[in-house]
Coordinates of C-alpha atoms and ligand atoms in Angstrom, one line a residue:
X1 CA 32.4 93.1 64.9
X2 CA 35.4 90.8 63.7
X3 CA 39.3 91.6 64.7
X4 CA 38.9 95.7 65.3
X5 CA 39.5 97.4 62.0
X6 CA 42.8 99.3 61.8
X7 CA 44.6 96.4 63.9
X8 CA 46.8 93.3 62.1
X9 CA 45.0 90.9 60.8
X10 CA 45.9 87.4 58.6
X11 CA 44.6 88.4 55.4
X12 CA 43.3 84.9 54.7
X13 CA 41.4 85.2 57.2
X14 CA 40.0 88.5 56.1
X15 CA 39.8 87.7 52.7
X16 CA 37.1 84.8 54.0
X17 CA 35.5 86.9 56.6
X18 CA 35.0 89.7 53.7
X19 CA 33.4 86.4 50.9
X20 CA 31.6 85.7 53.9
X21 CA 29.3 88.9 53.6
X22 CA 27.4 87.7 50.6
X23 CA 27.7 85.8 47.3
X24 CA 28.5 88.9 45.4
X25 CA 31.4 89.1 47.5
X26 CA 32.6 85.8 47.8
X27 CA 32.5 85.5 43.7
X28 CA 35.4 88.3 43.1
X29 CA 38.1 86.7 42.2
X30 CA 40.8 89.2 43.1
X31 CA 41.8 88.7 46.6
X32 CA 39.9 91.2 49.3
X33 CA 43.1 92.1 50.4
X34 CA 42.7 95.5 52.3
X35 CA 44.0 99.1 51.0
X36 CA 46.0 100.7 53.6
X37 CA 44.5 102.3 56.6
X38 CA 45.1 105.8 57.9
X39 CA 48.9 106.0 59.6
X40 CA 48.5 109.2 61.3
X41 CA 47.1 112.4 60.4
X42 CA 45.9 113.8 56.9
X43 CA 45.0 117.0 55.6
X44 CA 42.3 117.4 52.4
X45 CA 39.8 119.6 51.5
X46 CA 36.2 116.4 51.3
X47 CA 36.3 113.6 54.2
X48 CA 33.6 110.7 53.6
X49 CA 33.1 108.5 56.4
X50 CA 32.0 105.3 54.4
X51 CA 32.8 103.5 51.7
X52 CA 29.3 102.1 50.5
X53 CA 27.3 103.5 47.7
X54 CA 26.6 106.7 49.4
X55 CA 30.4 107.9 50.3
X56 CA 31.5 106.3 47.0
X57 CA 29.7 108.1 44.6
X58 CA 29.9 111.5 46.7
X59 CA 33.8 111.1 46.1
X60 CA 33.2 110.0 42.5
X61 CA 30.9 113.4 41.4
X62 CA 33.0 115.3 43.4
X63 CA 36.4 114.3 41.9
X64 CA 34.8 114.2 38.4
X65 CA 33.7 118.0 38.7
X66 CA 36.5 119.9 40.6
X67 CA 39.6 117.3 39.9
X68 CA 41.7 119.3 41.9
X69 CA 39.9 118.7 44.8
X70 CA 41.4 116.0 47.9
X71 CA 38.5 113.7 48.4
X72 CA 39.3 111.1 51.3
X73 CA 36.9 107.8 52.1
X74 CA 37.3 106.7 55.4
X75 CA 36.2 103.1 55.5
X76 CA 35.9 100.4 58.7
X77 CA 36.3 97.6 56.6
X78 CA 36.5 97.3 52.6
X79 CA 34.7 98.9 50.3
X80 CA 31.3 96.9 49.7
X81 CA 31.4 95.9 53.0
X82 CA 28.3 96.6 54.1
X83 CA 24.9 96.4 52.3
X84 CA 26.4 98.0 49.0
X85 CA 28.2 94.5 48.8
X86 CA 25.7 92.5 49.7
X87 CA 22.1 93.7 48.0
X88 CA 19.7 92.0 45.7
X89 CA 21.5 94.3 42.7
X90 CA 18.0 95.9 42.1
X91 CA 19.0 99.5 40.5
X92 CA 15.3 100.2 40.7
X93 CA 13.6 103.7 40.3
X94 CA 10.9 105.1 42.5
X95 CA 10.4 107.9 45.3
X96 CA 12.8 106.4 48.8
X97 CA 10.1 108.4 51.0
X98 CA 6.8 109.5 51.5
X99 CA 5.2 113.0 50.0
X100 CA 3.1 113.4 52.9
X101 CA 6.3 113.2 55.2
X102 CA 8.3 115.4 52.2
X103 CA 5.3 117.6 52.7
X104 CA 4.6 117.5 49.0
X105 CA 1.4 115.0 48.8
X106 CA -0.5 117.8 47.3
X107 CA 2.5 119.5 44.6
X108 CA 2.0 116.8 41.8
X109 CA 4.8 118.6 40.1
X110 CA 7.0 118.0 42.5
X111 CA 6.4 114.7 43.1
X112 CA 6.8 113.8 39.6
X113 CA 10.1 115.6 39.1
X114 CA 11.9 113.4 42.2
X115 CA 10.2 110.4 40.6
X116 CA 11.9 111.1 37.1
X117 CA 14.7 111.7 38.8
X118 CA 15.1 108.0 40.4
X119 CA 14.4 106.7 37.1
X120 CA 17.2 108.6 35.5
X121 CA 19.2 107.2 38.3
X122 CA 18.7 104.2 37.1
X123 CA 20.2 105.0 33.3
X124 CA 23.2 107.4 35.4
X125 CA 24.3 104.1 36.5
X126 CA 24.5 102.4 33.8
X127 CA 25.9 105.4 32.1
X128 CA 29.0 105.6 34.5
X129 CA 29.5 101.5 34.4
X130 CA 30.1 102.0 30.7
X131 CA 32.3 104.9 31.1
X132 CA 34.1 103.4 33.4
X133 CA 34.2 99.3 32.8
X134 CA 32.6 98.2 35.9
X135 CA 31.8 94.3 34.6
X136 CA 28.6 94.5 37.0
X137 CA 26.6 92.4 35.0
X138 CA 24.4 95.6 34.5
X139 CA 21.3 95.0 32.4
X140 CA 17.9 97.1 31.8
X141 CA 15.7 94.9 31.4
X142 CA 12.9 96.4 34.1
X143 CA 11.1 94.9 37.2
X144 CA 8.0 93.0 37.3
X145 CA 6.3 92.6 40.6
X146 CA 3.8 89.5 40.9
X147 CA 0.4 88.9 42.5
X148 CA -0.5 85.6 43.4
X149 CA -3.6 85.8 45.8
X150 CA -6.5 88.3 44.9
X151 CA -5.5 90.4 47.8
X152 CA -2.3 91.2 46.5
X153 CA -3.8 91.3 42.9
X154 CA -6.0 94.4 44.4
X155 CA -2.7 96.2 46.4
X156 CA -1.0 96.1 43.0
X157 CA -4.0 98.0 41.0
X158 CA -4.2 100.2 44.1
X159 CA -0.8 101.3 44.3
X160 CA -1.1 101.8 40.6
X161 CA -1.2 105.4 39.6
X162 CA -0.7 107.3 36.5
X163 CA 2.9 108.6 35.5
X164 CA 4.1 106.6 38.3
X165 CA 6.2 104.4 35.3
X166 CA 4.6 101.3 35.5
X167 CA 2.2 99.1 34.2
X168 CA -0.6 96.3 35.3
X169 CA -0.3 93.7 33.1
X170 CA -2.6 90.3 33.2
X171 CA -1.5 87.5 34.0
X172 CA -1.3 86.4 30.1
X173 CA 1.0 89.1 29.6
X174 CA 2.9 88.8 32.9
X175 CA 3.8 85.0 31.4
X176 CA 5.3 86.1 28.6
X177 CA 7.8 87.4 30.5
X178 CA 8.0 84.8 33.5
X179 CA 6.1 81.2 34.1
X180 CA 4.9 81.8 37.5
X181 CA 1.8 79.4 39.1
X182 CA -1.0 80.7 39.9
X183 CA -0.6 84.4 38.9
X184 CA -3.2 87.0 39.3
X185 CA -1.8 89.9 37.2
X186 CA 1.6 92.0 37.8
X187 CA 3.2 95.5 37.4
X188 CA 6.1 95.7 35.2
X189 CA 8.0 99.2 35.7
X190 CA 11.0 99.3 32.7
X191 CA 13.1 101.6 35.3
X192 CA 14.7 99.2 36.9
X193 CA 18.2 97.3 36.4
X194 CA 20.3 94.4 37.6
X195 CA 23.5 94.6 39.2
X196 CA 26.1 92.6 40.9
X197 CA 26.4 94.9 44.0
X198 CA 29.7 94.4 44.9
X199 CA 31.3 94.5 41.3
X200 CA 29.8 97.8 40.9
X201 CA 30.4 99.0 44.6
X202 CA 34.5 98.0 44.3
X203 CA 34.8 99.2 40.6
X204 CA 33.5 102.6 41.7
X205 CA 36.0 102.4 44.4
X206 CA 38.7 102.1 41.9
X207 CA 36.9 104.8 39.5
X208 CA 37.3 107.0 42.5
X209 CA 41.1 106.6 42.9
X210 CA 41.6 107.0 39.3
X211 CA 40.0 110.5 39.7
X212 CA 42.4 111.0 42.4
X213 CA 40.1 110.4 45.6
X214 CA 42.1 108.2 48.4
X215 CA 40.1 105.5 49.8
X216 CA 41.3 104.3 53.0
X217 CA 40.2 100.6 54.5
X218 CA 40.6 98.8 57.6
X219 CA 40.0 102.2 59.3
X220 CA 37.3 103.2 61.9
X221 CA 36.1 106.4 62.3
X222 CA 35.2 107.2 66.3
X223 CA 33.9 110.3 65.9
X224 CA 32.7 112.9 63.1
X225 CA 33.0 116.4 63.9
X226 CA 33.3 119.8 62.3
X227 CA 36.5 120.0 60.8
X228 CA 37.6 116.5 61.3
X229 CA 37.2 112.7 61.5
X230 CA 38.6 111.1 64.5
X231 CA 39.8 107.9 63.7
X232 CA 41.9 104.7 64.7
X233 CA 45.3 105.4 63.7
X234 CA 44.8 109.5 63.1
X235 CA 43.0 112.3 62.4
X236 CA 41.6 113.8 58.6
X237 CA 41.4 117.6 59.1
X238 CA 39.1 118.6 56.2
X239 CA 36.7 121.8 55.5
X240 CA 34.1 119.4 54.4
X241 CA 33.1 115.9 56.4
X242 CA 30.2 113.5 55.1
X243 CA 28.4 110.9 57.4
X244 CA 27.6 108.3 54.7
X245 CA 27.5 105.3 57.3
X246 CA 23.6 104.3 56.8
X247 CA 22.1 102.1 59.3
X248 CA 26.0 101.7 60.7
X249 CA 25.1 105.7 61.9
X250 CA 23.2 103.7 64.4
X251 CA 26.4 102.7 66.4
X252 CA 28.2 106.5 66.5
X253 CA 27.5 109.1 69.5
X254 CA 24.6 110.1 70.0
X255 CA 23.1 108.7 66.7
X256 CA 21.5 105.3 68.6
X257 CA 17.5 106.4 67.2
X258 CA 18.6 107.8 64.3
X259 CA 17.1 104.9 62.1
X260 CA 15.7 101.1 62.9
X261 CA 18.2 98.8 61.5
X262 CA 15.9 96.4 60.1
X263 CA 17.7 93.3 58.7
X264 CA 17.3 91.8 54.9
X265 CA 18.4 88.6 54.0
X266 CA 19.1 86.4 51.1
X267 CA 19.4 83.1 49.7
X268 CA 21.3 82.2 46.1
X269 CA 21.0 78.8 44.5
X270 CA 23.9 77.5 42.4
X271 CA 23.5 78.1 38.8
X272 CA 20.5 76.6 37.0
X273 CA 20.7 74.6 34.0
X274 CA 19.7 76.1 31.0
X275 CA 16.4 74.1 30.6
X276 CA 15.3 75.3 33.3
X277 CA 15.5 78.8 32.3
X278 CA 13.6 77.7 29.5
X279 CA 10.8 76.3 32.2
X280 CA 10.9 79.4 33.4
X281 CA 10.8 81.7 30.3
X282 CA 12.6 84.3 32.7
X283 CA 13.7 87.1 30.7
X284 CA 17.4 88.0 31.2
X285 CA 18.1 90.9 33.7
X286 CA 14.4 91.0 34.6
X287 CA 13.8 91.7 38.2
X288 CA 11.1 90.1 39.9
X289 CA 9.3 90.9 43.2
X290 CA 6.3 89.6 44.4
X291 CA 3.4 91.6 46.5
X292 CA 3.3 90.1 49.5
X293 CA 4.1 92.1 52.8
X294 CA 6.6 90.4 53.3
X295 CA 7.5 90.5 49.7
X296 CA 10.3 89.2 47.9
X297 CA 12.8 90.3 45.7
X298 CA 15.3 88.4 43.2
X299 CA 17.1 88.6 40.3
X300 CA 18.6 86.3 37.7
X301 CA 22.3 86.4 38.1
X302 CA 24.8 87.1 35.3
X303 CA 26.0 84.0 36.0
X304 CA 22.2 82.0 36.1
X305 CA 21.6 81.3 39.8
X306 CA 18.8 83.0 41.4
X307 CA 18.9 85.2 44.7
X308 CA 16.0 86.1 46.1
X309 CA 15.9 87.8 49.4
X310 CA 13.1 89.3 52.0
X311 CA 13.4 90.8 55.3
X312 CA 15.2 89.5 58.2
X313 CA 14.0 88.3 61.8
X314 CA 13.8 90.8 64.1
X315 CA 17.6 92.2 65.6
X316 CA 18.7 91.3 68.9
X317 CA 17.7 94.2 71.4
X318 CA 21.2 94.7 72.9
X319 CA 23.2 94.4 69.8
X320 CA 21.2 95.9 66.8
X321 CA 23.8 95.3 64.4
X322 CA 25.4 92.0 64.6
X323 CA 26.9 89.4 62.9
X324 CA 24.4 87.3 64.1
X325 CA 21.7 88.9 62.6
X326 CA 22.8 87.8 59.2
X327 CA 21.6 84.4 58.9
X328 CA 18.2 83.5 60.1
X329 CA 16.9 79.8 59.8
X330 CA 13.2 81.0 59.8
X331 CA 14.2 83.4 57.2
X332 CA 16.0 80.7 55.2
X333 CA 12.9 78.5 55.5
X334 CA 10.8 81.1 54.1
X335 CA 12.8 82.3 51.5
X336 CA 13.3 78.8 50.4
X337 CA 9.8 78.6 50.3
X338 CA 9.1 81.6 48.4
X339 CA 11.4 80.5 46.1
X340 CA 9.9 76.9 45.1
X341 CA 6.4 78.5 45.0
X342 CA 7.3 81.0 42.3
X343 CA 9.7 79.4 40.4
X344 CA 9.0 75.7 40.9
X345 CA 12.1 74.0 39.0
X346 CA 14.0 76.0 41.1
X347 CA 13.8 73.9 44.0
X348 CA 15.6 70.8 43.5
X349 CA 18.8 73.0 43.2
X350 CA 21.2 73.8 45.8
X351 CA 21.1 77.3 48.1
X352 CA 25.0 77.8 47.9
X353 CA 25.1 81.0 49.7
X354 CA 22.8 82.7 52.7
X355 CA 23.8 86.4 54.0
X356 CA 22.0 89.5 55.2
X357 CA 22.6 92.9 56.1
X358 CA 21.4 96.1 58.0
X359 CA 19.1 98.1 56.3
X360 CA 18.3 102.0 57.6
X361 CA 14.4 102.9 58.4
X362 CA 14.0 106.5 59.4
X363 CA 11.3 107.2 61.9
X364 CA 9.4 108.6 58.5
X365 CA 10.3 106.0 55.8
X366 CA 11.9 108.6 53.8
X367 CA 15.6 109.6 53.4
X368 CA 17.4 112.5 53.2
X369 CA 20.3 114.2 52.0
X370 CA 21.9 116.8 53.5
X371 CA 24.3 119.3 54.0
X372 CA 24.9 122.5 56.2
X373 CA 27.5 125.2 54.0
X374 CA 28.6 126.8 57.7
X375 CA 29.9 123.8 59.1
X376 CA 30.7 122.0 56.4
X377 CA 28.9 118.7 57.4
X378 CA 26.5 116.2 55.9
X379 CA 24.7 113.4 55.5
X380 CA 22.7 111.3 53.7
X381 CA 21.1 108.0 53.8
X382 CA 17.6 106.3 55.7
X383 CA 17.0 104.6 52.0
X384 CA 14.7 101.8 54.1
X385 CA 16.1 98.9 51.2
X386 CA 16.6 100.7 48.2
X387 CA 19.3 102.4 48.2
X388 CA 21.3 101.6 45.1
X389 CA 19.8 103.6 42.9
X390 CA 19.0 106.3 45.7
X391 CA 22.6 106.2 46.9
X392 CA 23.9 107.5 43.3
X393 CA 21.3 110.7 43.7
X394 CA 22.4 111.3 46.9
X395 CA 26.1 111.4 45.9
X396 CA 25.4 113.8 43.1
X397 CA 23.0 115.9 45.3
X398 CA 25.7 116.0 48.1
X399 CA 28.6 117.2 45.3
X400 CA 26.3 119.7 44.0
X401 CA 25.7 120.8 47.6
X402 CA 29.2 121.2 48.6
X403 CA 30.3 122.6 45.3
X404 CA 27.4 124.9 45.5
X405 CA 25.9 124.1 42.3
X406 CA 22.3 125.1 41.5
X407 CA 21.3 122.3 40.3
X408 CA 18.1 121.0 39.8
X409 CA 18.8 118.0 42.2
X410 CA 19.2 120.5 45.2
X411 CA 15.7 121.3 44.8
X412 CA 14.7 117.8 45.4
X413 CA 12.4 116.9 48.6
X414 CA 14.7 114.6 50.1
X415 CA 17.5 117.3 50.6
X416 CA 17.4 118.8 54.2
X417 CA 14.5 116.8 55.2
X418 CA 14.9 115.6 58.7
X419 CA 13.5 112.5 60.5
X420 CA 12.5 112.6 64.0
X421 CA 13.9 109.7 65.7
X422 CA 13.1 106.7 66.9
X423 CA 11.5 106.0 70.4
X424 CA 13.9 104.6 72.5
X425 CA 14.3 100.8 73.6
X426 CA 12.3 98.7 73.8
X427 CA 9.6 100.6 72.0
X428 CA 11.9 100.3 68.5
X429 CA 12.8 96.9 69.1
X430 CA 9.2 95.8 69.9
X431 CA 8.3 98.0 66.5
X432 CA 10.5 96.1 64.3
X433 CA 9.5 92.8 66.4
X434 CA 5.6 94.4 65.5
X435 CA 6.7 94.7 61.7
X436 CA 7.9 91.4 61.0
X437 CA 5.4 89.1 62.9
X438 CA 2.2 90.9 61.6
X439 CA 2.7 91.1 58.2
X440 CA 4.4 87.4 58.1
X441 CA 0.7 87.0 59.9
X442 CA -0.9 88.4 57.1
X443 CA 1.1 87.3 54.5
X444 CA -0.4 83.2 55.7
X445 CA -3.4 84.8 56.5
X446 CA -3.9 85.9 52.5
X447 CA -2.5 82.8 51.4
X448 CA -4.9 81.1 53.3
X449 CA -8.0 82.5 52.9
X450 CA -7.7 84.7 49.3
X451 CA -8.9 87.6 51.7
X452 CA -7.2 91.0 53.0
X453 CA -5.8 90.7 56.1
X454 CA -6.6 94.1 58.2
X455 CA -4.5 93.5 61.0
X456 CA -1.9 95.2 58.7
X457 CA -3.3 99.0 59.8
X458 CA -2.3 97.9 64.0
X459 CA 0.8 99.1 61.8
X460 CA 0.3 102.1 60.8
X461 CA 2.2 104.4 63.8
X462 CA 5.2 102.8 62.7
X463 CA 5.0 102.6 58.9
X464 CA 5.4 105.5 56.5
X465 CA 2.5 108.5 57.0
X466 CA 0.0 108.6 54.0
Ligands
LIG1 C1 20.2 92.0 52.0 C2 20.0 93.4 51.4 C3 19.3 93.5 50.2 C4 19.1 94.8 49.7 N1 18.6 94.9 48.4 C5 18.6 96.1 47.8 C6 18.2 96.2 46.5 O1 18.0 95.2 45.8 N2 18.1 97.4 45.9 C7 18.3 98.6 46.6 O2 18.1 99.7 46.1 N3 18.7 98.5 47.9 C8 18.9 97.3 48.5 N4 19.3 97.2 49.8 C9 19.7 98.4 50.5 C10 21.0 99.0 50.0 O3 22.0 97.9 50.0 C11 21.5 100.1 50.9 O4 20.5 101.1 50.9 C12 22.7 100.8 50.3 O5 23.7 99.8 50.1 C13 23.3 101.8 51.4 O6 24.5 102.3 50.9 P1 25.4 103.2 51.8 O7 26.6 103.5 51.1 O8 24.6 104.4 52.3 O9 25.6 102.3 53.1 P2 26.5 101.0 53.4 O10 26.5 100.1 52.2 O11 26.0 100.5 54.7 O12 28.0 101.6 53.6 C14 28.4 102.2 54.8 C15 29.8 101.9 55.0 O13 30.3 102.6 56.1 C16 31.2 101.8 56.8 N5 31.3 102.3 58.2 C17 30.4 102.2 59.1 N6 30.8 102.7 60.2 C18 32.0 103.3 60.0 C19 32.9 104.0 60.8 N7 32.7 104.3 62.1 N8 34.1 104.4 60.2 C20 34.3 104.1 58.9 N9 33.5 103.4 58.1 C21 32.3 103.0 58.7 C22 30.7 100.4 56.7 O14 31.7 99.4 56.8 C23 30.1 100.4 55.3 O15 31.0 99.9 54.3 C24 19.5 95.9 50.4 C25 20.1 95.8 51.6 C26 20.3 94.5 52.2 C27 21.0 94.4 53.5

């Protein structure tokens, strides 16, 4: 990690190692100046540890239904710092999990009520950055995900289901919406938005403190325990403590095999001309993802650059979360590529920014939210990549929780589900290593030969259960 959080620190130099995170970050033009730390200790009734997605819109549903109530985020760094300032913005819709591991494979009713529940995430959002004037750039405008081999063509119609949201659309109609060579057909869901991440991430923030919450940077939390969050510089005594740390959970006590941090990574361009959005016939706010295993995933920025992203090279074995994990030359290469096959015209323009971040796989694919009333802890996270529309049902699930609501959200599968944890080192490194290099295999297998690649199943004791 940079200069320990909590300690003095120039805040030029801050400022650029915060812009450094990601182009979402570095394009806010206030300076990322931290808010004050912790100076000793604090008394309140709700203590988050994290001020990502997850502890930001805990304190925001919290503060919006009991406005009495003293809601503290404890944060390492800034607000946004972590993969909530640094995503591909997808607000996308869509069960984080699997029903077998949820143990509802066979309740279709079920199944389909946490499904409309994502996509009503996805409209929540956009519902609270009106209310509240985050300029996030949010737009509806859905996600289309693109075959361009026959194999992928057949995963697409396979994954395919009835009331799952979508469509399949050929590739005639797929064109009307985006010019990509070479298509096969795609699926266009309509639940889906685009967001800056860190716009929406820091204007919650401040939404927060207008409701009253405290949000408190630059300090670490060393431990979280019943009653109380340890930190540099003090102690919060509260009734009620939330872990909302993600794949950072990874680094606390005893929490090492709690999830796989598996890195993501991006690339933007600088902003495109406008003929070349006319090339590209690419629908404003439309999302696009492609169906490779190694997919990718992009969005047109408010501002017209493209930033695409896929996931990162395996982490380094001793230090799972690292800096150094957050640029990737391979990765770089293959985004780059990824990014002149589909969108051609794209090429000839700059990459202006390249970032990553930690992303947190349970053992089980599948998140969870939870929280236990007699010792007043919980948690939530394990979103494996999509957790900005996941994060804002976990935040309302965990203030329904600790406000004891009976809501239909504390019904949902994902709440007190556990994961079992990882197998220790080196089996999870070599598992993530296992992840990455056979399905970038199979990806050049497909690409070269039209033909499914099987070695995909050697997968299957690490990948979601069916
Ligand atoms: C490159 C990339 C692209 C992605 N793209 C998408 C996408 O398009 N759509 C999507 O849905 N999801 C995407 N994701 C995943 C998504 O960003 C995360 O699921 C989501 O942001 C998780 O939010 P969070 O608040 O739970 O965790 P985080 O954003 O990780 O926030 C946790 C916070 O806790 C703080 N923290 C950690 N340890 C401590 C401590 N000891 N004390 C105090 N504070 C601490 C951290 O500094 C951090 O700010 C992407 C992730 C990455 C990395």
């Amino acid at each position: 990690m940079h200069a320990s959080a909590g300690g003095t620190a120039n805040p030029s130099d801050l400022d650029a190692h915060y812009r450094s995170r990601s182009l979402w970050l570095d394009q806010l033009e206030s300076p990322l100046t931290p808010r004050p730390g912790l100076g000793g200790d604090l008394d309140c009734d709700v203590a988050i540890v994290g001020g990502g997605f997850t502890g930001l819109w805990t304190a925001y549903y919290l503060t919006s239904l009991d406005p009495k109530l003293r809601v503290v985020v404890v944060e390492r760094e800034i607000a946004g710092f972590g993969p909530s300032g640094r995503n591909g913005g997808w607000a996308v819709g869509g069960l984080v999990g699997s029903p077998a591991a949820y143990g509802i494979a066979a309740d279709a009713e079920r199944r389909d009520r946490a499904l409309q529940a994502t996509f009503a995430a996805v409209d929540e959002i956009g519902a609270v950055v009106a209310r509240e004037q985050i300029d996030c750039g949010y737009r509806r405008a859905g996600a289309l995900t693109i075959a361009t081999t026959a194999p992928q063509w057949l995963r697409l119609r396979e994954r395919d289901s009835p009331g799952g949201g979508g469509r399949l659309l050929s590739s005639t109609e797929a064109e009307a919406l985006v010019s990509v060579p070479g298509l096969y057909g795609a699926r266009f869901s309509p639940h889906a938005a685009r967001v800056d991440p860190a716009r929406l991430v820091r204007g919650l923030a401040l939404a927060c403190e207008r409701r009253g919450a405290t949000v408190l940077e630059r300090t670490a939390a060393t431990s979280i325990e019943r009653g109380r969050v340890r930190c540099v510089g003090g102690t919060v005594r509260a009734d009620v403590v939330i872990r909302a740390t993600e794949s950072y959970t990874t680094q606390l006590p005893g929490e090492r095999l709690r999830y796989l941090p598996l890195y993501s990574l991006m690339i933007a361009t600088a902003p495109l001309p406008a003929v070349a959005w006319e090339e590209l016939g690419w629908r404003d706010g439309l999302l696009i993802d492609d169906a490779h295993h190694l997919f990718f995933y992009a969005q047109r920025t408010a501002d017209g650059r493209i930033a695409i992203g896929g996931r990162g090279a395996p982490y380094r074995l001793r230090s799972p979360i690292d800096a150094r994990n957050e640029r990737d030359p391979a990765v770089r290469a293959r985004l780059q590529r990824s990014l002149a096959r589909a969108f051609p015209v794209a090429a000839q323009v700059p990459i202006t920014h390249h970032w990553g971040g930690p992303l947190a796989v349970p053992r089980d694919w599948s998140m969870s939210v939870r929280f236990d009333r007699s010792s007043g802890m919980g948690a939530a996270g394990g979103y494996t990549g999509h957790g900005v529309a996941a994060s804002n049902i976990a935040g309302r699930t965990l203030a329904d929780l600790v406000l004891g609501r009976d809501s239909e959200l504390v019904a949902m599968p994902c709440v007190g589900h556990r994961s079992r944890r990882w197998e220790p080192e080196p089996i999870r490194f070599l598992a993530s290593e296992a992840i990455v290099r056979t399905l970038g295999a199979a990806d050049r297998h497909e690409d070269a030969t039209d033909r499914t690649a099987t070695r995909v199943r050697l997968l299957a004791p690490f990948l979601p259960p069916h």
